[in-house]
Short mmCIF file of C-alpha atoms and ligand atoms in Angstrom, two decimals:
data_model
loop_
_atom_site.label_atom_id
_atom_site.label_comp_id
_atom_site.label_asym_id
_atom_site.label_seq_id
_atom_site.Cartn_x
_atom_site.Cartn_y
_atom_site.Cartn_z
CA UNK I 1 -10.21 11.71 35.71
CA UNK I 2 -8.07 14.08 33.67
CA UNK I 3 -5.83 12.09 31.37
CA UNK I 4 -2.26 13.29 31.38
CA UNK I 5 -1.38 14.35 27.84
CA UNK I 6 1.52 12.25 26.55
CA UNK I 7 4.69 14.34 26.05
CA UNK I 8 6.09 14.39 22.49
CA UNK I 9 8.89 11.85 22.07
CA UNK I 10 12.30 13.40 21.34
CA UNK I 11 13.86 11.48 18.47
CA UNK I 12 16.86 11.45 16.16
CA UNK I 13 15.89 9.82 12.86
CA UNK I 14 18.91 8.12 11.21
CA UNK I 15 18.05 7.05 7.69
CA UNK I 16 19.10 6.04 4.17
CA UNK I 17 16.34 7.52 1.95
CA UNK I 18 14.99 5.36 0.26
CA UNK I 19 11.27 5.64 -0.42
CA UNK I 20 10.11 4.22 2.90
CA UNK I 21 12.63 6.31 4.85
CA UNK I 22 11.21 9.35 3.07
CA UNK I 23 7.68 8.52 4.24
CA UNK I 24 8.99 8.07 7.79
CA UNK I 25 10.67 11.51 7.65
CA UNK I 26 7.44 13.16 6.43
CA UNK I 27 5.48 11.50 9.26
CA UNK I 28 8.02 12.36 11.97
CA UNK I 29 8.32 15.98 10.79
CA UNK I 30 4.63 16.73 11.18
CA UNK I 31 3.11 14.63 13.97
CA UNK I 32 2.67 16.41 17.34
CA UNK I 33 3.67 13.25 19.24
CA UNK I 34 7.14 13.40 17.67
CA UNK I 35 9.77 16.03 18.59
CA UNK I 36 12.20 15.52 15.69
CA UNK I 37 15.59 16.78 16.95
CA UNK I 38 17.69 15.81 13.91
CA UNK I 39 17.83 13.83 10.71
CA UNK I 40 21.11 11.98 10.22
CA UNK I 41 21.97 10.17 7.01
CA UNK I 42 23.87 6.97 6.29
CA UNK I 43 24.83 5.06 3.15
CA UNK I 44 22.49 2.15 2.54
CA UNK I 45 19.80 2.08 -0.10
CA UNK I 46 22.19 4.14 -2.18
CA UNK I 47 25.61 5.78 -1.75
CA UNK I 48 25.88 8.47 0.91
CA UNK I 49 25.97 11.26 -1.66
CA UNK I 50 22.56 10.13 -2.95
CA UNK I 51 20.93 9.37 0.41
CA UNK I 52 22.05 12.81 1.64
CA UNK I 53 20.58 14.54 -1.40
CA UNK I 54 17.34 12.60 -0.94
CA UNK I 55 17.15 13.47 2.75
CA UNK I 56 17.64 17.19 2.00
CA UNK I 57 14.97 17.05 -0.71
CA UNK I 58 12.43 15.29 1.51
CA UNK I 59 13.12 17.46 4.55
CA UNK I 60 12.77 20.53 2.29
CA UNK I 61 9.51 19.19 0.85
CA UNK I 62 8.13 18.72 4.39
CA UNK I 63 8.35 22.50 5.04
CA UNK I 64 8.78 21.46 8.69
CA UNK I 65 12.57 20.90 8.95
CA UNK I 66 14.00 24.41 8.60
CA UNK I 67 15.13 24.39 12.25
CA UNK I 68 16.24 20.76 12.37
CA UNK I 69 19.92 19.84 11.80
CA UNK I 70 20.48 17.39 8.93
CA UNK I 71 23.91 15.74 8.90
CA UNK I 72 25.77 13.38 6.59
CA UNK I 73 27.23 10.31 8.26
CA UNK I 74 29.14 7.17 7.42
CA UNK I 75 29.68 6.47 3.75
CA UNK I 76 30.70 2.84 4.27
CA UNK I 77 30.00 -0.06 6.66
CA UNK I 78 32.38 -0.65 9.60
CA UNK I 79 33.98 -3.85 8.31
CA UNK I 80 32.33 -5.50 5.29
CA UNK I 81 32.29 -4.28 1.67
CA UNK I 82 29.47 -1.86 0.78
CA UNK I 83 26.13 -3.11 -0.54
CA UNK I 84 23.32 -0.89 -1.87
CA UNK I 85 19.69 -1.53 -2.95
CA UNK I 86 19.52 0.17 -6.37
CA UNK I 87 17.10 -2.47 -7.61
CA UNK I 88 14.47 -1.31 -5.12
CA UNK I 89 14.99 2.45 -4.83
CA UNK I 90 16.43 3.22 -8.27
CA UNK I 91 19.56 4.99 -9.48
CA UNK I 92 18.93 8.10 -7.39
CA UNK I 93 17.80 6.12 -4.36
CA UNK I 94 14.46 7.94 -4.57
CA UNK I 95 13.35 7.43 -8.18
CA UNK I 96 9.85 8.53 -9.14
CA UNK I 97 9.21 12.10 -7.94
CA UNK I 98 11.13 14.97 -9.54
CA UNK I 99 12.78 17.32 -7.03
CA UNK I 100 14.27 20.76 -7.62
CA UNK I 101 17.32 21.99 -5.73
CA UNK I 102 16.82 21.31 -1.98
CA UNK I 103 16.15 24.50 0.03
CA UNK I 104 17.81 23.05 3.14
CA UNK I 105 21.53 22.43 3.65
CA UNK I 106 23.66 20.20 5.81
CA UNK I 107 24.83 20.80 9.36
CA UNK I 108 28.61 21.25 9.38
CA UNK I 109 29.04 18.34 11.80
CA UNK I 110 29.42 14.68 10.83
CA UNK I 111 26.27 12.75 11.75
CA UNK I 112 28.17 10.70 14.33
CA UNK I 113 29.25 13.91 16.09
CA UNK I 114 25.77 15.43 15.84
CA UNK I 115 24.25 12.32 17.45
CA UNK I 116 26.86 12.49 20.25
CA UNK I 117 26.37 16.24 20.80
CA UNK I 118 22.57 16.03 20.93
CA UNK I 119 22.58 13.10 23.35
CA UNK I 120 25.20 14.59 25.70
CA UNK I 121 23.63 18.08 25.60
CA UNK I 122 20.06 16.89 26.13
CA UNK I 123 18.58 17.26 29.64
CA UNK I 124 16.63 14.05 29.15
CA UNK I 125 17.15 10.89 27.11
CA UNK I 126 16.44 10.81 23.37
CA UNK I 127 14.95 7.95 21.32
CA UNK I 128 17.05 6.86 18.35
CA UNK I 129 15.07 5.79 15.26
CA UNK I 130 17.42 4.15 12.77
CA UNK I 131 15.74 3.06 9.52
CA UNK I 132 18.87 2.21 7.57
CA UNK I 133 22.14 0.36 8.26
CA UNK I 134 23.26 0.96 11.87
CA UNK I 135 26.72 2.34 11.04
CA UNK I 136 26.16 5.89 12.38
CA UNK I 137 24.63 4.64 15.63
CA UNK I 138 27.35 2.07 16.24
CA UNK I 139 30.16 4.53 15.47
CA UNK I 140 28.61 7.07 17.88
CA UNK I 141 28.44 4.43 20.63
CA UNK I 142 32.04 3.40 20.03
CA UNK I 143 33.35 6.98 19.76
CA UNK I 144 31.56 8.19 22.91
CA UNK I 145 30.27 5.39 25.19
CA UNK I 146 28.91 8.06 27.56
CA UNK I 147 25.97 8.55 25.19
CA UNK I 148 24.52 5.09 25.88
CA UNK I 149 22.83 6.12 29.14
CA UNK I 150 21.25 9.10 27.32
CA UNK I 151 19.52 6.80 24.80
CA UNK I 152 15.87 6.39 25.88
CA UNK I 153 15.38 3.44 23.51
CA UNK I 154 16.22 2.42 19.97
CA UNK I 155 13.23 1.87 17.66
CA UNK I 156 14.75 0.39 14.54
CA UNK I 157 13.64 -1.08 11.25
CA UNK I 158 15.76 -4.12 10.56
CA UNK I 159 16.16 -7.86 10.79
CA UNK I 160 13.64 -10.69 10.68
CA UNK I 161 12.98 -13.82 12.70
CA UNK I 162 11.75 -15.46 9.53
CA UNK I 163 12.89 -14.80 5.96
CA UNK I 164 15.44 -12.25 4.83
CA UNK I 165 15.12 -9.96 1.80
CA UNK I 166 18.69 -9.64 0.60
CA UNK I 167 19.75 -13.24 1.36
CA UNK I 168 17.46 -16.04 2.55
CA UNK I 169 18.79 -15.32 6.06
CA UNK I 170 19.35 -11.57 6.26
CA UNK I 171 17.41 -8.33 6.00
CA UNK I 172 19.08 -5.43 4.16
CA UNK I 173 19.70 -2.93 7.00
CA UNK I 174 21.43 -5.56 9.12
CA UNK I 175 23.18 -7.28 6.18
CA UNK I 176 24.59 -3.93 5.00
CA UNK I 177 26.54 -3.59 8.29
CA UNK I 178 26.26 -6.65 10.58
CA UNK I 179 29.10 -5.52 12.87
CA UNK I 180 27.31 -2.21 13.47
CA UNK I 181 24.12 -4.10 14.27
CA UNK I 182 26.05 -6.22 16.80
CA UNK I 183 27.24 -3.05 18.56
CA UNK I 184 23.68 -1.72 18.73
CA UNK I 185 21.99 -4.97 19.86
CA UNK I 186 24.59 -5.39 22.63
CA UNK I 187 24.55 -1.76 23.86
CA UNK I 188 22.16 -2.56 26.71
CA UNK I 189 19.45 -0.01 25.93
CA UNK I 190 15.81 -0.99 25.22
CA UNK I 191 15.28 -1.94 21.59
CA UNK I 192 12.08 -2.21 19.57
CA UNK I 193 12.78 -4.18 16.40
CA UNK I 194 10.46 -3.69 13.45
CA UNK I 195 11.54 -6.62 11.31
CA UNK I 196 10.35 -7.88 7.96
CA UNK I 197 7.97 -10.26 9.74
CA UNK I 198 5.74 -7.30 10.59
CA UNK I 199 6.65 -4.78 7.89
CA UNK I 200 5.55 -7.25 5.23
CA UNK I 201 2.06 -6.95 6.76
CA UNK I 202 2.18 -3.13 6.58
CA UNK I 203 1.61 -2.84 2.85
CA UNK I 204 0.92 0.29 0.81
CA UNK I 205 -2.18 -0.97 -0.98
CA UNK I 206 -3.45 0.99 -3.99
CA UNK I 207 -6.59 1.82 -1.96
CA UNK I 208 -4.60 3.32 0.93
CA UNK I 209 -2.24 5.23 -1.36
CA UNK I 210 -5.23 6.68 -3.24
CA UNK I 211 -6.80 7.73 0.08
CA UNK I 212 -3.67 9.66 1.08
CA UNK I 213 -3.30 11.13 -2.43
CA UNK I 214 -6.91 12.42 -2.22
CA UNK I 215 -5.80 14.79 0.55
CA UNK I 216 -4.30 16.80 -2.30
CA UNK I 217 -1.61 18.68 -0.37
CA UNK I 218 1.96 18.66 -1.80
CA UNK I 219 3.28 16.17 0.76
CA UNK I 220 0.41 13.74 0.14
CA UNK I 221 1.05 13.97 -3.61
CA UNK I 222 4.77 13.35 -3.00
CA UNK I 223 3.84 10.29 -0.93
CA UNK I 224 1.73 8.93 -3.79
CA UNK I 225 4.43 9.60 -6.40
CA UNK I 226 7.02 7.78 -4.28
CA UNK I 227 4.67 4.84 -3.71
CA UNK I 228 4.04 4.55 -7.44
CA UNK I 229 7.74 3.84 -8.10
CA UNK I 230 8.17 1.77 -4.92
CA UNK I 231 5.21 -0.45 -5.83
CA UNK I 232 6.66 -1.13 -9.29
CA UNK I 233 10.12 -2.09 -8.05
CA UNK I 234 8.79 -4.24 -5.19
CA UNK I 235 6.50 -6.06 -7.66
CA UNK I 236 9.39 -6.68 -10.09
CA UNK I 237 11.81 -7.91 -7.44
CA UNK I 238 9.56 -9.70 -4.93
CA UNK I 239 6.24 -10.04 -6.73
CA UNK I 240 4.43 -8.04 -4.04
CA UNK I 241 1.03 -6.66 -5.11
CA UNK I 242 1.48 -3.89 -2.53
CA UNK I 243 4.93 -2.77 -1.28
CA UNK I 244 5.76 -3.28 2.41
CA UNK I 245 6.13 0.09 4.15
CA UNK I 246 9.09 -0.88 6.29
CA UNK I 247 10.42 2.31 7.91
CA UNK I 248 7.14 4.10 8.72
CA UNK I 249 6.35 1.27 11.18
CA UNK I 250 8.95 2.81 13.54
CA UNK I 251 7.21 6.20 13.53
CA UNK I 252 3.79 4.58 13.84
CA UNK I 253 5.01 2.64 16.91
CA UNK I 254 6.16 5.89 18.54
CA UNK I 255 2.81 7.55 17.82
CA UNK I 256 0.72 4.58 19.01
CA UNK I 257 2.53 1.45 20.23
CA UNK I 258 -0.84 -0.36 20.53
CA UNK I 259 -0.80 -0.55 16.73
CA UNK I 260 1.70 -3.42 17.07
CA UNK I 261 2.09 -6.68 18.94
CA UNK I 262 5.65 -7.28 20.16
CA UNK I 263 7.34 -10.25 21.85
CA UNK I 264 10.48 -10.06 24.01
CA UNK I 265 13.29 -12.03 22.39
CA UNK I 266 17.05 -12.36 22.57
CA UNK I 267 18.35 -11.09 19.25
CA UNK I 268 21.93 -11.77 18.25
CA UNK I 269 23.66 -10.92 14.97
CA UNK I 270 25.38 -13.63 12.95
CA UNK I 271 28.88 -12.36 12.10
CA UNK I 272 30.59 -15.56 10.98
CA UNK I 273 28.12 -17.59 8.91
CA UNK I 274 28.90 -17.93 5.23
CA UNK I 275 25.21 -18.41 4.39
CA UNK I 276 23.80 -16.57 7.43
CA UNK I 277 26.07 -13.50 7.73
CA UNK I 278 23.92 -10.56 8.87
CA UNK I 279 21.02 -12.64 10.17
CA UNK I 280 19.18 -11.49 13.28
CA UNK I 281 19.07 -14.74 15.21
CA UNK I 282 15.86 -14.25 17.23
CA UNK I 283 15.16 -16.65 20.11
CA UNK I 284 11.39 -16.67 19.48
CA UNK I 285 10.70 -19.58 21.88
CA UNK I 286 13.25 -18.59 24.54
CA UNK I 287 15.18 -21.80 23.82
CA UNK I 288 18.47 -20.32 24.98
CA UNK I 289 17.09 -18.66 28.08
CA UNK I 290 18.18 -20.24 31.37
CA UNK I 291 14.51 -20.54 32.36
CA UNK I 292 13.61 -21.78 28.89
CA UNK I 293 12.89 -25.35 27.63
CA UNK I 294 16.58 -26.10 27.29
CA UNK I 295 17.64 -24.80 30.71
CA UNK I 296 19.49 -28.00 31.68
CA UNK I 297 22.01 -27.09 28.97
CA UNK I 298 22.75 -23.80 30.71
CA UNK I 299 22.66 -24.53 34.45
CA UNK I 300 26.07 -24.00 36.02
CA UNK I 301 27.54 -22.65 32.79
CA UNK I 302 26.58 -25.72 30.79
CA UNK I 303 27.79 -26.63 27.34
CA UNK I 304 25.88 -23.84 25.64
CA UNK I 305 26.13 -21.17 28.37
CA UNK I 306 25.51 -17.89 26.58
CA UNK I 307 24.29 -14.44 27.49
CA UNK I 308 20.58 -15.02 27.99
CA UNK I 309 17.41 -13.07 28.42
CA UNK I 310 15.60 -10.87 25.90
CA UNK I 311 17.35 -7.72 24.61
CA UNK I 312 14.60 -6.55 22.27
CA UNK I 313 10.84 -6.25 21.84
CA UNK I 314 10.35 -7.76 18.38
CA UNK I 315 7.22 -6.83 16.44
CA UNK I 316 5.19 -9.89 15.45
CA UNK I 317 1.94 -8.30 14.24
CA UNK I 318 0.38 -5.00 13.17
CA UNK I 319 -3.20 -3.66 13.23
CA UNK I 320 -3.37 -2.73 9.53
CA UNK I 321 -6.32 -0.33 9.85
CA UNK I 322 -4.74 1.47 12.82
CA UNK I 323 -1.39 1.68 11.00
CA UNK I 324 -2.92 3.29 7.94
CA UNK I 325 -5.04 5.68 10.01
CA UNK I 326 -1.79 6.93 11.57
CA UNK I 327 -0.25 7.45 8.12
CA UNK I 328 -3.38 9.15 6.76
CA UNK I 329 -3.62 11.40 9.84
CA UNK I 330 0.03 12.45 9.43
CA UNK I 331 -0.46 13.53 5.83
CA UNK I 332 -3.77 15.21 6.71
CA UNK I 333 -1.77 17.45 9.08
CA UNK I 334 0.00 18.94 6.04
CA UNK I 335 -2.12 21.78 4.77
O1 RIB Y 1 14.94 -4.15 4.35
C1 RIB Y 1 14.20 -2.96 4.32
C2 RIB Y 1 15.04 -1.81 4.77
O2 RIB Y 1 16.16 -1.66 3.90
C3 RIB Y 1 14.29 -0.47 4.72
O3 RIB Y 1 14.77 0.37 5.73
C4 RIB Y 1 14.67 0.07 3.38
O4 RIB Y 1 14.62 1.51 3.34
C5 RIB Y 1 16.10 -0.38 3.27
O5 RIB Y 1 16.90 0.54 4.00
CA1 CA Y 2 15.70 2.54 5.13
#
């Protein structure tokens, strides 16, 4: 029986490069399963000025983004004070490789407006792939609620149902703008959450990095140079022997979802906790679901009646070999 070829997935990649964002851009720009409609940039790993410069450099280095709009977005979170991750990504936000002047320039629109325009103008829905703080996505939803029905799904890197990485409770992308994350997780569209629980199993081992480097093309070399710095900073800060490749898990899921195991969960964002601000509270066991173990607390609007039911597919495991074959195959497509 003839298998129907899967159509490329139309995506907007919203990012805060950042070494792992940069790898995700290089994968999305080249893989035939991904129709990259735009790269939008947000403050996060570094200030907006630096994440924009890094995005232009990486998109230029891909040699695949000449016809793709790249737009600068929100320079600050919606409510809280700004936090950045200079300890992990360095002063430039992409320390390690040396870039010249980027060949590509910015779209004249603000990223929030570009996201709105692309969604409203598109004949069919578009998948949003945020790999940084969710400020641009949330601001677009608030500015133009009409876009929500044009969002196919949101495949995001962020959160954790176990341990955080910027506080014991919170993961950086969510912690950097918890109110934006609340807007996104309550927007009603399907969400795939690649949290730290799974990205910490998607490590850039020296063996895998060497395999990609051996391809020898400029993009593979750039990958290896970025991983060299990323590995050092992740070792210093967290003691990891091999850095977790957080953001590329989103692109890998789009290319082959079978690479991951996900579990439906209700995910809510803590906005008031002094110790837990920015935590993704993930109902792993369905405790707060009306059909769950604690249902007597909820029947008839019981004491703890809350919105119930899963709002996200949360990744709980990754097939490491499959994940790295996807990454290797992406960089092998660069000639
Ligand atoms: O916590 C990891 C996330 O924060 C990744 O997206 C990394 O790039 C930083 O943005
Ligand atoms: Ca990121």
